[in-house]
Coordinates of C-alpha atoms in Angstrom, one line a residue:
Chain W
X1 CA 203.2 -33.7 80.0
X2 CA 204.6 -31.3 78.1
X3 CA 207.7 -29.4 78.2
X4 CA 207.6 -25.9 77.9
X5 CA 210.7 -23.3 76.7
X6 CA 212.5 -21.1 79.1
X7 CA 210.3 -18.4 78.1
X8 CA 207.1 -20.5 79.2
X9 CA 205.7 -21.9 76.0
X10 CA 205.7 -25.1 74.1
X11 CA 208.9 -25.4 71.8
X12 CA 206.6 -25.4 68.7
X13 CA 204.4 -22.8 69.5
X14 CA 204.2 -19.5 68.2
X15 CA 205.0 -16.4 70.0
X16 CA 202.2 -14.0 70.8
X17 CA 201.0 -11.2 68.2
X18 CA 202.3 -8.3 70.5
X19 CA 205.9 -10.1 71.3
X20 CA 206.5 -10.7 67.1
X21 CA 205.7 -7.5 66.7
X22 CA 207.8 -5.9 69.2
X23 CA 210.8 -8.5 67.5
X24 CA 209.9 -6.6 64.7
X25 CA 210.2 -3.4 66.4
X26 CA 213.7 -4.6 68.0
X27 CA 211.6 -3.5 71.5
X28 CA 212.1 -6.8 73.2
X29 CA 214.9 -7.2 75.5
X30 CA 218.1 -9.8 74.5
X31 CA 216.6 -13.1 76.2
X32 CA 213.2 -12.6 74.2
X33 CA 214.6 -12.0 71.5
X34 CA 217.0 -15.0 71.5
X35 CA 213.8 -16.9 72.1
X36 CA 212.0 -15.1 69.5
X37 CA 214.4 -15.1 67.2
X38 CA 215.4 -19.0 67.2
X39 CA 211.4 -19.9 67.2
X40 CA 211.0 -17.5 64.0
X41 CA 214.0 -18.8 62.2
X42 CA 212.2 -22.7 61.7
X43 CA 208.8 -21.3 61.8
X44 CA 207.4 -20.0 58.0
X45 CA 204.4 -18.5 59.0
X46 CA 206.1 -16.3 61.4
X47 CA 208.8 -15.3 59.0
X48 CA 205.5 -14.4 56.6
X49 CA 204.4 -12.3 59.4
X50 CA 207.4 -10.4 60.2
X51 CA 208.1 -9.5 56.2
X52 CA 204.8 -7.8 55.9
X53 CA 205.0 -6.2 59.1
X54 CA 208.3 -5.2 58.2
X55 CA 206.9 -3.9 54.6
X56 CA 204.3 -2.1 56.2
X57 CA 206.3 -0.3 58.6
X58 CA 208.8 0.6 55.9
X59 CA 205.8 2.2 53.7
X60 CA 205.1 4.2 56.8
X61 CA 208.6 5.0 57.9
X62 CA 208.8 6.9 54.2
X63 CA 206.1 8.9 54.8
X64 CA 207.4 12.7 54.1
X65 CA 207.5 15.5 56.9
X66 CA 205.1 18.2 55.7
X67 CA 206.5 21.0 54.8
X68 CA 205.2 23.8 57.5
X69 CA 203.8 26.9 56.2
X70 CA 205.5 29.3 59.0
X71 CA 207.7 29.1 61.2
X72 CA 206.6 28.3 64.5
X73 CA 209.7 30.2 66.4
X74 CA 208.7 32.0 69.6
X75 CA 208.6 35.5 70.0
X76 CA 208.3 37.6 73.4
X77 CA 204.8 38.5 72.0
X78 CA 203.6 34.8 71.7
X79 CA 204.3 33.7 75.2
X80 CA 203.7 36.6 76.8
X81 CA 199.8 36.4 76.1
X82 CA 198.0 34.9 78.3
X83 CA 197.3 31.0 78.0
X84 CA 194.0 30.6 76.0
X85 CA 191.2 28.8 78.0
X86 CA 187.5 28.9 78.4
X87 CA 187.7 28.6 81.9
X88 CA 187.7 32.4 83.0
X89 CA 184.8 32.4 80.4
X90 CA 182.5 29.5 82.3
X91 CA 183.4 31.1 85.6
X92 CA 182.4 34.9 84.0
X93 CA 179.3 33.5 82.9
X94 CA 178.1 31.6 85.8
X95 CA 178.9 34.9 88.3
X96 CA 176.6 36.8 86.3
X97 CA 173.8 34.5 86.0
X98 CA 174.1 34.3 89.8
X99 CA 174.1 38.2 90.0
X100 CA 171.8 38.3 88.1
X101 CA 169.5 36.2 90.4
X102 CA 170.6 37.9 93.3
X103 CA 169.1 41.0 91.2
X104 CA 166.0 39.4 90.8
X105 CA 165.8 38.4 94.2
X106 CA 166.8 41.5 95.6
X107 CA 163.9 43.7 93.9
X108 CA 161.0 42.7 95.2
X109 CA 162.1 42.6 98.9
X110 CA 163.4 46.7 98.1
X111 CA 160.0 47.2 97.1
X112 CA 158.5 46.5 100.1
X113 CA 157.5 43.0 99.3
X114 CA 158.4 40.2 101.9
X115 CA 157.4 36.9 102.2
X116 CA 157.5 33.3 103.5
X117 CA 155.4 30.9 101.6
X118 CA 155.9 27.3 102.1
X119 CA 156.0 26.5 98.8
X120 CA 156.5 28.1 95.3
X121 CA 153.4 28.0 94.1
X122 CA 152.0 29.9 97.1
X123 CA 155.3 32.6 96.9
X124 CA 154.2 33.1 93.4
X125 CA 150.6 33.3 94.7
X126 CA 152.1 36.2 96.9
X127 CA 153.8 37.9 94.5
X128 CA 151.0 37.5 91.9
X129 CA 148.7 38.7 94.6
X130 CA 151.1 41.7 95.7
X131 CA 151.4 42.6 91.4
X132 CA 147.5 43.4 91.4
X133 CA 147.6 45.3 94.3
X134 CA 144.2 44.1 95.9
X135 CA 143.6 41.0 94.8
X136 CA 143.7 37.8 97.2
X137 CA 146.2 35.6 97.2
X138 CA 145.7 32.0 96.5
X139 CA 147.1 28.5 96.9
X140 CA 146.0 25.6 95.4
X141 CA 142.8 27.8 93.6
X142 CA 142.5 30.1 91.0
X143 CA 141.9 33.9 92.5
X144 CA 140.8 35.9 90.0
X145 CA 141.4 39.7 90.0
X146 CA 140.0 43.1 88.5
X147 CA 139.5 46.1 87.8
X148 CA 136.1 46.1 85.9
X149 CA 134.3 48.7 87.2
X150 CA 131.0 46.3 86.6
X151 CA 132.0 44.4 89.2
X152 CA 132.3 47.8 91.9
X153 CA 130.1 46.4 94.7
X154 CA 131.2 49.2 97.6
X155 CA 131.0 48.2 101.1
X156 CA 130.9 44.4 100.0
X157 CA 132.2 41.2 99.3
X158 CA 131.0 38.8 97.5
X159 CA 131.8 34.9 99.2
X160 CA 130.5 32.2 96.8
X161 CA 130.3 28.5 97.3
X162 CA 129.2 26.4 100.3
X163 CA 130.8 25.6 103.5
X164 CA 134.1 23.4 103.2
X165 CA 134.3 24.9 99.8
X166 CA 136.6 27.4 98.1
X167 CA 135.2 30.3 98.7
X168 CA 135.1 33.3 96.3
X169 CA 135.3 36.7 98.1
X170 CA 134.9 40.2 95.9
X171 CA 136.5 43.1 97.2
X172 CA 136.3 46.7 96.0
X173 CA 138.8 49.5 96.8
X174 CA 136.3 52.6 95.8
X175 CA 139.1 54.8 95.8
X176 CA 140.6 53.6 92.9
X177 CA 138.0 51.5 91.5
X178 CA 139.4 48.3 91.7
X179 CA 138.0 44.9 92.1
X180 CA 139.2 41.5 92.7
X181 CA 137.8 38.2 93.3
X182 CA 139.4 35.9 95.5
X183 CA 139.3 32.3 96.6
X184 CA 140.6 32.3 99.6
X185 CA 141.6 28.6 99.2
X186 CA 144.7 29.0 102.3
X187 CA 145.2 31.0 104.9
X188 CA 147.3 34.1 103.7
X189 CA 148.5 36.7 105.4
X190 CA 150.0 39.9 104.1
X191 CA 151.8 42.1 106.4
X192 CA 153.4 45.3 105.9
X193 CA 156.7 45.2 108.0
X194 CA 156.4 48.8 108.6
X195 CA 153.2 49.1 109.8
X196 CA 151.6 49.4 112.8
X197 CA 150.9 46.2 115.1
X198 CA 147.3 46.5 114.7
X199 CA 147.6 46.5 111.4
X200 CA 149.3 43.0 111.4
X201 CA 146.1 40.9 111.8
X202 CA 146.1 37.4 112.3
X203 CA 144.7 35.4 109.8
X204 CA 141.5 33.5 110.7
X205 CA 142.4 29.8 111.7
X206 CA 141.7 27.2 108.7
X207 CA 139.5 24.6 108.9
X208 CA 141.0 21.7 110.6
X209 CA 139.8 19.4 108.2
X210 CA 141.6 21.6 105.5
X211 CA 145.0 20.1 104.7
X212 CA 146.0 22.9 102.1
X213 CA 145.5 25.2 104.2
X214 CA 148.8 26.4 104.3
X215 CA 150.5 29.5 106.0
X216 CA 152.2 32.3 103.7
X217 CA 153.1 35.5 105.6
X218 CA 153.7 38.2 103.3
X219 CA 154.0 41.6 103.3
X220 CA 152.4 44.1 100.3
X221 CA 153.2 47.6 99.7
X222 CA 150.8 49.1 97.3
X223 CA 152.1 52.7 96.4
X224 CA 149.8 52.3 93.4
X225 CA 146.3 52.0 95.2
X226 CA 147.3 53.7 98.7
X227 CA 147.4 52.1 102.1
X228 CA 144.7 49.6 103.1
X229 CA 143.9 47.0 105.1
X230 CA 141.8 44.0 104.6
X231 CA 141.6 41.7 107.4
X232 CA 139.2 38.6 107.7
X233 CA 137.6 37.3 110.0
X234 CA 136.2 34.4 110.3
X235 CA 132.9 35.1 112.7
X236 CA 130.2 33.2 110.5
X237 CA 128.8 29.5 111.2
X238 CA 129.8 26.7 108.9
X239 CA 133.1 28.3 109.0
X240 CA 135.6 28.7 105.5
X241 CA 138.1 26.3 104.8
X242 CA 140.4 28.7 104.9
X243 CA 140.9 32.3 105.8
X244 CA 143.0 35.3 104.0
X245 CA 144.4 38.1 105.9
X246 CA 145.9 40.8 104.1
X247 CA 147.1 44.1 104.5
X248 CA 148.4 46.6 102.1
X249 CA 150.4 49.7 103.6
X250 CA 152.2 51.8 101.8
X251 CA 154.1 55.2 101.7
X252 CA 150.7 57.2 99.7
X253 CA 148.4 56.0 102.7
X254 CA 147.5 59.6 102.7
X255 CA 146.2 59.0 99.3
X256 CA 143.4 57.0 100.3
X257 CA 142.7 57.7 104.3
X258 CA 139.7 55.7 105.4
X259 CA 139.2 53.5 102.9
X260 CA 137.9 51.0 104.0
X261 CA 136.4 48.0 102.4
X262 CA 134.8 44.9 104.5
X263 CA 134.1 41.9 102.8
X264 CA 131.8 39.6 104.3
X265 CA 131.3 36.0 103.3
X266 CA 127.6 35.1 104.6
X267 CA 127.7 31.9 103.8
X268 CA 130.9 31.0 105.3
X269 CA 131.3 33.2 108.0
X270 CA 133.9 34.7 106.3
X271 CA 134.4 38.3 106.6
X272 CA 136.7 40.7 105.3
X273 CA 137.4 43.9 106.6
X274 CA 139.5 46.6 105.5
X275 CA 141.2 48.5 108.0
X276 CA 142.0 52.3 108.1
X277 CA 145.1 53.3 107.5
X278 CA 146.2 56.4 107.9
X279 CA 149.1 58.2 106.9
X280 CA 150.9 57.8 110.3
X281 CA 150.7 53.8 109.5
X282 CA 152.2 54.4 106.0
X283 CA 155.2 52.4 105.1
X284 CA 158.0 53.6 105.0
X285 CA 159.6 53.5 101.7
X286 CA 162.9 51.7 101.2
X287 CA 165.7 53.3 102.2
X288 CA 168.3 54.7 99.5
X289 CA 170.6 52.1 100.7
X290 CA 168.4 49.4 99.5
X291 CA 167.4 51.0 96.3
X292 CA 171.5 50.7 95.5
X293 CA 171.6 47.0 95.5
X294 CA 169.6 45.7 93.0
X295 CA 171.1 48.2 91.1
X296 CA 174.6 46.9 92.0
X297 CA 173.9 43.7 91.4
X298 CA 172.8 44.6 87.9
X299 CA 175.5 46.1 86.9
X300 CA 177.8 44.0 88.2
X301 CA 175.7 41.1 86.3
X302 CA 175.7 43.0 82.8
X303 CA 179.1 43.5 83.1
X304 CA 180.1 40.1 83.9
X305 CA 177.7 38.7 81.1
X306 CA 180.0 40.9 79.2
X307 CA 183.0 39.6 80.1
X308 CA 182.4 36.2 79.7
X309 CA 181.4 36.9 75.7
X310 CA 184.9 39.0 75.7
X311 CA 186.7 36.0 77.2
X312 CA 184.5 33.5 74.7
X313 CA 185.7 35.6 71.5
X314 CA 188.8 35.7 72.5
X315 CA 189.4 32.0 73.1
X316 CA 188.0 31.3 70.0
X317 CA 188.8 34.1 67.2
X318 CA 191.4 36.3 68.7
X319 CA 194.3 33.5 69.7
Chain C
X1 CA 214.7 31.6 74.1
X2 CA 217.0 31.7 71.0
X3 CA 218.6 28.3 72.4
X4 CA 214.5 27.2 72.6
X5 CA 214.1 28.5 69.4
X6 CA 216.7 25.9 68.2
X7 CA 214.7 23.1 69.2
X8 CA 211.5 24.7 67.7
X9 CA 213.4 25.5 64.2
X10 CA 214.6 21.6 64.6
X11 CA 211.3 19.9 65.8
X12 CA 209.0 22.0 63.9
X13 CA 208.1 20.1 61.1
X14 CA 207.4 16.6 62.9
X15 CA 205.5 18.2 64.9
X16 CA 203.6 19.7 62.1
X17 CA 203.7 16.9 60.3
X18 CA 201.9 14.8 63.4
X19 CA 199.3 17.4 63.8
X20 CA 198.1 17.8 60.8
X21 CA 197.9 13.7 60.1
X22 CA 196.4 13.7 63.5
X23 CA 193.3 16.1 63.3
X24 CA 193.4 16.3 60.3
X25 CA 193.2 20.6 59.6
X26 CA 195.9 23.0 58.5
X27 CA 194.7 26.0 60.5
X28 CA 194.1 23.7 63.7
X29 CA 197.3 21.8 63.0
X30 CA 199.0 25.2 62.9
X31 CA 197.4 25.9 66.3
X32 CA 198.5 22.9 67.7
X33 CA 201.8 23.4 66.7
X34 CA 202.5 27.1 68.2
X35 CA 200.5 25.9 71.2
X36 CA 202.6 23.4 71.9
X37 CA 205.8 25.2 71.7
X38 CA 204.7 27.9 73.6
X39 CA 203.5 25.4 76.5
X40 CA 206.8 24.1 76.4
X41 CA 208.3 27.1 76.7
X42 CA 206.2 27.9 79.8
X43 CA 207.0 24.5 81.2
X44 CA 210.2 23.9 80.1
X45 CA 211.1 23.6 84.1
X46 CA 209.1 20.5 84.5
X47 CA 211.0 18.8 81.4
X48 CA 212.9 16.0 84.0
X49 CA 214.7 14.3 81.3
X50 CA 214.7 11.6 78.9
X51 CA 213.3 11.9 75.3
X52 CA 212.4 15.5 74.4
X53 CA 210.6 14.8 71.4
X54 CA 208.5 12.5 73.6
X55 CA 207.9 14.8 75.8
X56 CA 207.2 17.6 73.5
X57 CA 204.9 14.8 71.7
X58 CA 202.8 14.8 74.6
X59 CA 202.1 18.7 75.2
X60 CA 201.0 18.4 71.2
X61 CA 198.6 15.5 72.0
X62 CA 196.9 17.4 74.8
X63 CA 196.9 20.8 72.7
X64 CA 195.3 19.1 69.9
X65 CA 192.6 17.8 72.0
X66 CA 192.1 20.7 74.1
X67 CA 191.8 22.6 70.7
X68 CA 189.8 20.1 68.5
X69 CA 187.2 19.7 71.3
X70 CA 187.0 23.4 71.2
X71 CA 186.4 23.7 67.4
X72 CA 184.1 23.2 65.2
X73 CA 186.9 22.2 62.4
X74 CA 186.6 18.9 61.8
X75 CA 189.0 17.2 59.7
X76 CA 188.6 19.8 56.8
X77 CA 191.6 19.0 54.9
X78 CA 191.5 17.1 52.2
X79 CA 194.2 14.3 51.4
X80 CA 194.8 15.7 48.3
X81 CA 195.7 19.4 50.3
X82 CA 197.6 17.4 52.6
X83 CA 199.8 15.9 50.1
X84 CA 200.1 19.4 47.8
X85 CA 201.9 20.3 50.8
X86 CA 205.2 18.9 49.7
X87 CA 207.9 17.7 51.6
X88 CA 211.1 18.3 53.2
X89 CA 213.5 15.9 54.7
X90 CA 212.8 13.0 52.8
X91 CA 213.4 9.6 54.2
X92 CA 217.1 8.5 52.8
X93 CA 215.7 5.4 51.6
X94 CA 213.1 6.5 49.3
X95 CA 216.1 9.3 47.7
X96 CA 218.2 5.8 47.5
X97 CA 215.7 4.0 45.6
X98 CA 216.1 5.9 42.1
X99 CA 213.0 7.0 39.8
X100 CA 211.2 4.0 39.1
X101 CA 210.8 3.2 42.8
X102 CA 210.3 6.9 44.2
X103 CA 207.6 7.0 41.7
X104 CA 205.9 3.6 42.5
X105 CA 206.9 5.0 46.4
X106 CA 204.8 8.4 45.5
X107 CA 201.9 6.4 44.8
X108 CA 202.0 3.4 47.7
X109 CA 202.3 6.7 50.1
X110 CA 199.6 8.1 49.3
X111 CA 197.5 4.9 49.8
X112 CA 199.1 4.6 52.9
X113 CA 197.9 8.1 54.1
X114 CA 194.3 7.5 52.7
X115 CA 194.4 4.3 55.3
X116 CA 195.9 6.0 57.9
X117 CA 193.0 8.7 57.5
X118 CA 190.6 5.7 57.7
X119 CA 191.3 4.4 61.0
X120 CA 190.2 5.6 64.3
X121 CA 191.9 9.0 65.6
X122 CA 193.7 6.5 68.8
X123 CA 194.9 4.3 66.1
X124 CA 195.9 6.4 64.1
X125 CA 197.3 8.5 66.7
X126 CA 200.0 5.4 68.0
X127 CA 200.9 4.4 64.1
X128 CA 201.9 8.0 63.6
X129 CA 203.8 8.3 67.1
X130 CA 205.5 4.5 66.6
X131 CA 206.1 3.9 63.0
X132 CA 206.0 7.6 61.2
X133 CA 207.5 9.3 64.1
X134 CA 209.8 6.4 65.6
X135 CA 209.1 6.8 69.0
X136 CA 210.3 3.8 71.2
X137 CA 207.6 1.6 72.9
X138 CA 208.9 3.5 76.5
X139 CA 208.6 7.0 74.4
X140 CA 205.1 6.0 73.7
X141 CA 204.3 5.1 77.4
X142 CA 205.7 8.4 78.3
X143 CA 203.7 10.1 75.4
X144 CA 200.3 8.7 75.7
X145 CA 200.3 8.3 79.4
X146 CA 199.6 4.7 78.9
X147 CA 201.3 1.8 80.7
X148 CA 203.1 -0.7 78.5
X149 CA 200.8 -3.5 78.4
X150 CA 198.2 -1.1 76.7
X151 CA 200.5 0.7 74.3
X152 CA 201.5 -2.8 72.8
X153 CA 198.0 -4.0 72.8
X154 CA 197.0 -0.9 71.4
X155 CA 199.4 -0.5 68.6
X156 CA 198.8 -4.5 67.3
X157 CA 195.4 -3.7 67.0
X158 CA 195.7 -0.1 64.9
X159 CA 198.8 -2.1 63.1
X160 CA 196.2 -5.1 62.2
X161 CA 193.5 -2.5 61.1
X162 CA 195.9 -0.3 58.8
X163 CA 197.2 -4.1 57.3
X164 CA 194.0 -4.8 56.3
X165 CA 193.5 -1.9 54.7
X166 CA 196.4 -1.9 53.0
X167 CA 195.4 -5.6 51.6
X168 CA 192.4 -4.3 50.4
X169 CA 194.0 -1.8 48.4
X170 CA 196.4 -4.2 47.0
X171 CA 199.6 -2.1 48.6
X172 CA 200.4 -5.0 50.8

């Protein structure tokens, strides 16, 4: 068994790195350094140790104060500025990247655009949709829209592939000249929240078997083209896999009274027909108070963008 | 603020001398060094006591690396600009030690300060605090925010590292 020293080691053994070091440093208190001290005065190697740490911190100790090239005494100017942090920058930045979304979100529903899609793809099918005026909106297929005038086919519609297929469906707005072809791939329904009742058809069921078929809402104002309607109905035998139900209303009904399309899908029972609207079923246009947020929120966004590269410069160049 | 202004004319040039050994830039040292006073100024209510300097150590630290992270200086002095620099309030011993040993001291500094540059910014960071500056191993607890078990641990290790630098430049 061995004995062991007061301050828990073995006579003859050396004291830890850190405690010789802090000997060195005179940072130990009196009893470890009495211990220290009498193990260092028989021991060689620690002795060793101490001189060159006690060379090394005397090459460091004589390292000169630089010399500073101003002087660094306060003024009432200097703390009177305000503290220098990117902070008010970060939050500056991120308040107008969430106006500006709020912008973006806020202009389509001012022009007359609503909708509830259940998934992005489908909202952007919408919107897409909505953008062309007539054409169909989509999910999960590829509508295709124009305005050739080669592909005019008044007073119908063209529904291409067979039953449980995506159909494609042609419609013609001979008032303007504009053609789309659709593939009515889910059930879609556009509504114009200021129209009449009759106007908000219902969209044909989809086929049970179709799982995609999925419902989107929506409601389309169409000042470009005029007020129309364009309703399907699915009345045909081998029946679609889906149904689209749209209607487009919009403050220039008058522009384009009794147009009327009907698209009818033969094969799939599919037809689509385009209801009257007339100028008493026009939408109303958004009100003034409506028209002022976007707007708000834009300048609101452009001048906190603006802010935020003020407070960047400043935290970096200015102070 | 004039009686502040006393312990800025009096502490200016450690602090200086810390920053600018510490990251290693004049303009961001001089930064550092105005930042720090003037967050002391603003603060000067929370001082509770004890060591000043350590205190006033410890807003520098956390200007410097509130500052360096924000710039895109990088340790752009040279050691030679460092050194150009000069000095002021030379150490007593090295004024003691006559010509032939301030000379031979002239050039064992500067190998010092090329080893110092060499190790790691925390190493070099607890040399400068504990064996340029003098700070006490509770003045470095209170500086770095550290407890006392890690600043010792710490400052072995950078004090091993800088030795063995200094052995391979033959200054030890």
């Amino acid at each position: 068994m061995q004995l062991l020293g007061p301050d828990g080691r073995s006579p003859g053994s050396h004291p830890a790195p850190e405690e010789l070091a802090a000997f060195g440093d005179r940072q130990l208190g009196d009893a470890e350094t009495d211990v220290v001290e009498a193990h260092v005065r028989g021991c060689a190697q620690c002795t060793a140790e101490l001189d060159e740490h006690a060379r090394m911190l005397d090459m460091l100790r004589q390292l000169p104060e630089l010399v500073v090239p101003r002087s660094f005494v306060l003024d009432d100017f200097a703390v009177r500025r305000p503290a220098r942090s990117v902070w008010p920058a970060w939050v500056s930045l991120a308040a107008s990247v969430v106006l500006a979304l709020g912008m973006i979100g806020a202009l389509p529903r001012n022009n007359g655009f609503q909708f509830a899609a259940s998934s992005p793809s489908e909202q952007a099918a919408v919107m897409d949709a909505a953008s062309r005026g007539v054409d169909a909106p989509e999910s999960g297929g590829g509508a295709t829209g124009g305005a050739s005038p080669s592909e005019v086919q008044p007073e119908a519609a063209r529904t291409q592939g067979a039953a449980g297929a995506p159909e494609s469906v042609t419609t013609e707005d001979s008032a303007i000249g504009a053609a789309a072809e659709v593939e009515p791939v889910a059930t879609v329904t556009f509504s114009t929240s200021g129209a009449e009742p009759r106007d908000a058809a219902t969209a044909p069921e989809a086929d049970a078997g179709s799982a995609a078929a999925d419902s989107v809402v929506a409601t389309v104002q169409t000042d470009a083209i005029g007020a129309k309607t364009v309703e399907p109905t699915p009345d045909g035998q081998g029946g679609a896999t889906t149904g689209a139900t749209w209607e487009q209303s919009g403050a220039q009904a008058a522009d384009a009274p009794g147009a009327v399309a009907t698209a009818e899908a033969p094969d799939t029972g599919v037809a689509y027909r385009a209801g009257e609207a007339g100028p008493d079923e026009g939408q109303q246009g958004p009100g003034a108070a409506d028209e002022t947020i976007p707007a708000t929120l834009g300048i609101l966004s452009v001048l906190s963008f603006a802010s935020a590269i003020f407070l960047f410069l400043r935290a970096r160049l200015f102070f | 603020m004039s009686s502040f202004n006393l312990l800025v004319e009096r502490y200016q040039g450690q602090l200086y001398s810390l920053s600018l050994r510490h990251v290693g830039d004049r303009q961001l040292a001089e930064d550092v060094t105005q930042e720090a006073f003037i967050s002391a100024w603003r603060s000067i209510r929370t001082y509770k006591g004890g060591s000043f300097k350590a205190w006033l150590f410890r807003i520098a630290i956390n200007q410097a690396r509130d500052l360096y992270r924000r710039s895109n200086r990088h340790r752009a002095t040279s050691l030679d600009e460092l050194l150009e620099q000069g000095t002021v309030n030379a150490p007593e011993s090295a004024l003691e030690e006559g010509p032939e040993a301030a000379a031979l001291s002239s050039a064992s500094l500067r190998a010092v300060e090329q080893c110092l540059q060499k190790l790691p910014p925390e190493h070099r960071l607890v040399v400068l605090l504990s064996d340029v500056q003098g700070l006490t191993y509770d003045e470095l607890t209170e500086t770095l925010g550290l407890p006392l078990g890690t600043v010792k641990s710490r400052l072995f290790r950078a004090r091993t590292a800088l030795r063995r630098l200094l052995l391979e430049t033959g200054e030890l």
